[in-house]
């Protein structure tokens, strides 16, 4: 304190940003029959381009989707029979389950 009895303290506050929140938009989830099998096509995007997207359904292991750039991703999977649902998840925690069209 000084001669007048006044004092001051310095306080440092560090702000750590929380985890990045992302969302997923599904553009296409479709299945087309082919010779002996069929192809599941999933196209989705995320609002956080540093995220990685993954696709899965109960009959397929989780697969990393291929980046198309600008936060868009695609998965092409040979599968029979046609899946009813597909789940897309991101490396940042977002998840969405959609119906597959035939």
CSV table of C-alpha atoms in Angstrom, one decimal:
chain,number,residue,atom,x,y,z
A,1,UNK,CA,0.0,0.0,0.0
A,2,UNK,CA,1.1,3.6,-0.4
A,3,UNK,CA,1.2,6.4,2.2
A,4,UNK,CA,-2.5,7.1,1.7
A,5,UNK,CA,-3.4,3.5,2.5
A,6,UNK,CA,-4.3,2.6,-1.1
A,7,UNK,CA,-3.1,-0.6,-2.7
A,8,UNK,CA,-3.6,-2.3,-6.0
A,9,UNK,CA,-3.3,-5.8,-7.2
A,10,UNK,CA,-2.8,-7.2,-10.7
A,11,UNK,CA,-4.9,-10.1,-11.8
A,12,UNK,CA,-4.2,-12.2,-14.9
A,13,UNK,CA,-7.2,-14.2,-16.3
A,14,UNK,CA,-6.5,-16.9,-18.9
A,15,UNK,CA,-9.5,-17.9,-21.0
A,16,UNK,CA,-9.2,-21.3,-22.6
A,17,UNK,CA,-11.7,-21.8,-25.4
A,18,UNK,CA,-13.9,-24.8,-25.1
A,19,UNK,CA,-14.0,-27.6,-27.6
A,20,UNK,CA,-15.0,-26.7,-31.1
A,21,UNK,CA,-18.6,-27.6,-31.8
A,22,UNK,CA,-19.4,-28.9,-35.3
A,23,UNK,CA,-22.5,-30.0,-37.2
A,24,UNK,CA,-23.0,-32.4,-40.0
A,25,UNK,CA,-25.3,-31.9,-43.1
A,26,UNK,CA,-26.1,-35.0,-45.1
A,27,UNK,CA,-26.4,-34.3,-48.9
A,28,UNK,CA,-27.0,-37.9,-50.0
A,29,UNK,CA,-27.4,-41.3,-48.4
A,30,UNK,CA,-28.4,-43.7,-51.2
A,31,UNK,CA,-27.9,-47.3,-52.3
A,32,UNK,CA,-27.9,-48.6,-55.9
A,33,UNK,CA,-28.0,-52.3,-56.8
A,34,UNK,CA,-25.1,-53.6,-58.9
A,35,UNK,CA,-23.8,-57.0,-60.0
A,36,UNK,CA,-23.7,-59.2,-57.0
A,37,UNK,CA,-23.6,-56.3,-54.6
A,38,UNK,CA,-24.7,-52.7,-54.3
A,39,UNK,CA,-23.1,-49.4,-53.6
A,40,UNK,CA,-23.9,-47.2,-50.7
A,41,UNK,CA,-23.1,-43.6,-51.4
A,42,UNK,CA,-22.9,-41.1,-48.6
A,43,UNK,CA,-22.0,-37.4,-49.1
A,44,UNK,CA,-22.0,-35.1,-46.1
A,45,UNK,CA,-20.4,-31.9,-45.0
A,46,UNK,CA,-19.3,-30.3,-41.7
A,47,UNK,CA,-19.1,-26.6,-40.8
A,48,UNK,CA,-15.6,-27.2,-39.3
A,49,UNK,CA,-13.2,-28.0,-42.1
A,50,UNK,CA,-10.6,-29.4,-39.8
A,51,UNK,CA,-13.0,-32.2,-38.8
A,52,UNK,CA,-12.9,-35.7,-40.3
A,53,UNK,CA,-16.2,-37.6,-41.0
A,54,UNK,CA,-16.9,-41.3,-40.6
A,55,UNK,CA,-19.8,-43.4,-41.9
A,56,UNK,CA,-21.1,-46.6,-40.4
A,57,UNK,CA,-24.2,-48.8,-40.3
A,58,UNK,CA,-24.9,-52.0,-38.3
A,59,UNK,CA,-23.5,-54.2,-41.1
A,60,UNK,CA,-20.4,-52.2,-42.0
A,61,UNK,CA,-17.3,-51.3,-39.9
A,62,UNK,CA,-16.8,-47.5,-39.4
A,63,UNK,CA,-15.0,-46.1,-42.4
A,64,UNK,CA,-13.2,-42.8,-42.8
A,65,UNK,CA,-15.0,-40.7,-45.5
A,66,UNK,CA,-12.9,-39.3,-48.3
A,67,UNK,CA,-12.4,-35.5,-48.2
A,68,UNK,CA,-13.8,-33.7,-51.2
A,69,UNK,CA,-12.5,-30.3,-49.9
A,70,UNK,CA,-14.2,-27.4,-48.1
A,71,UNK,CA,-15.6,-29.6,-45.4
A,72,UNK,CA,-17.4,-32.0,-47.8
A,73,UNK,CA,-16.8,-35.8,-47.6
A,74,UNK,CA,-17.9,-38.9,-49.5
A,75,UNK,CA,-18.0,-42.6,-48.8
A,76,UNK,CA,-18.6,-45.3,-51.4
A,77,UNK,CA,-19.2,-48.8,-49.9
A,78,UNK,CA,-20.0,-52.1,-51.6
A,79,UNK,CA,-22.7,-53.7,-49.5
A,80,UNK,CA,-25.7,-56.0,-49.9
A,81,UNK,CA,-28.5,-55.8,-48.8
A,82,UNK,CA,-29.3,-52.2,-48.8
A,83,UNK,CA,-28.9,-50.7,-45.4
A,84,UNK,CA,-31.9,-48.9,-43.8
A,85,UNK,CA,-29.9,-46.3,-41.9
A,86,UNK,CA,-26.4,-44.9,-41.9
A,87,UNK,CA,-24.7,-42.9,-39.2
A,88,UNK,CA,-22.2,-40.1,-39.9
A,89,UNK,CA,-20.0,-39.0,-37.1
A,90,UNK,CA,-17.2,-36.4,-36.9
A,91,UNK,CA,-13.9,-36.4,-35.1
A,92,UNK,CA,-15.2,-33.4,-33.1
A,93,UNK,CA,-18.2,-35.3,-31.7
A,94,UNK,CA,-21.2,-34.4,-34.0
A,95,UNK,CA,-23.3,-37.3,-35.1
A,96,UNK,CA,-26.4,-37.8,-37.3
A,97,UNK,CA,-28.3,-40.9,-38.4
A,98,UNK,CA,-30.3,-40.8,-41.7
A,99,UNK,CA,-32.4,-43.1,-43.8
A,100,UNK,CA,-30.8,-44.6,-46.9
A,101,UNK,CA,-32.8,-44.1,-50.1
A,102,UNK,CA,-33.0,-46.8,-52.8
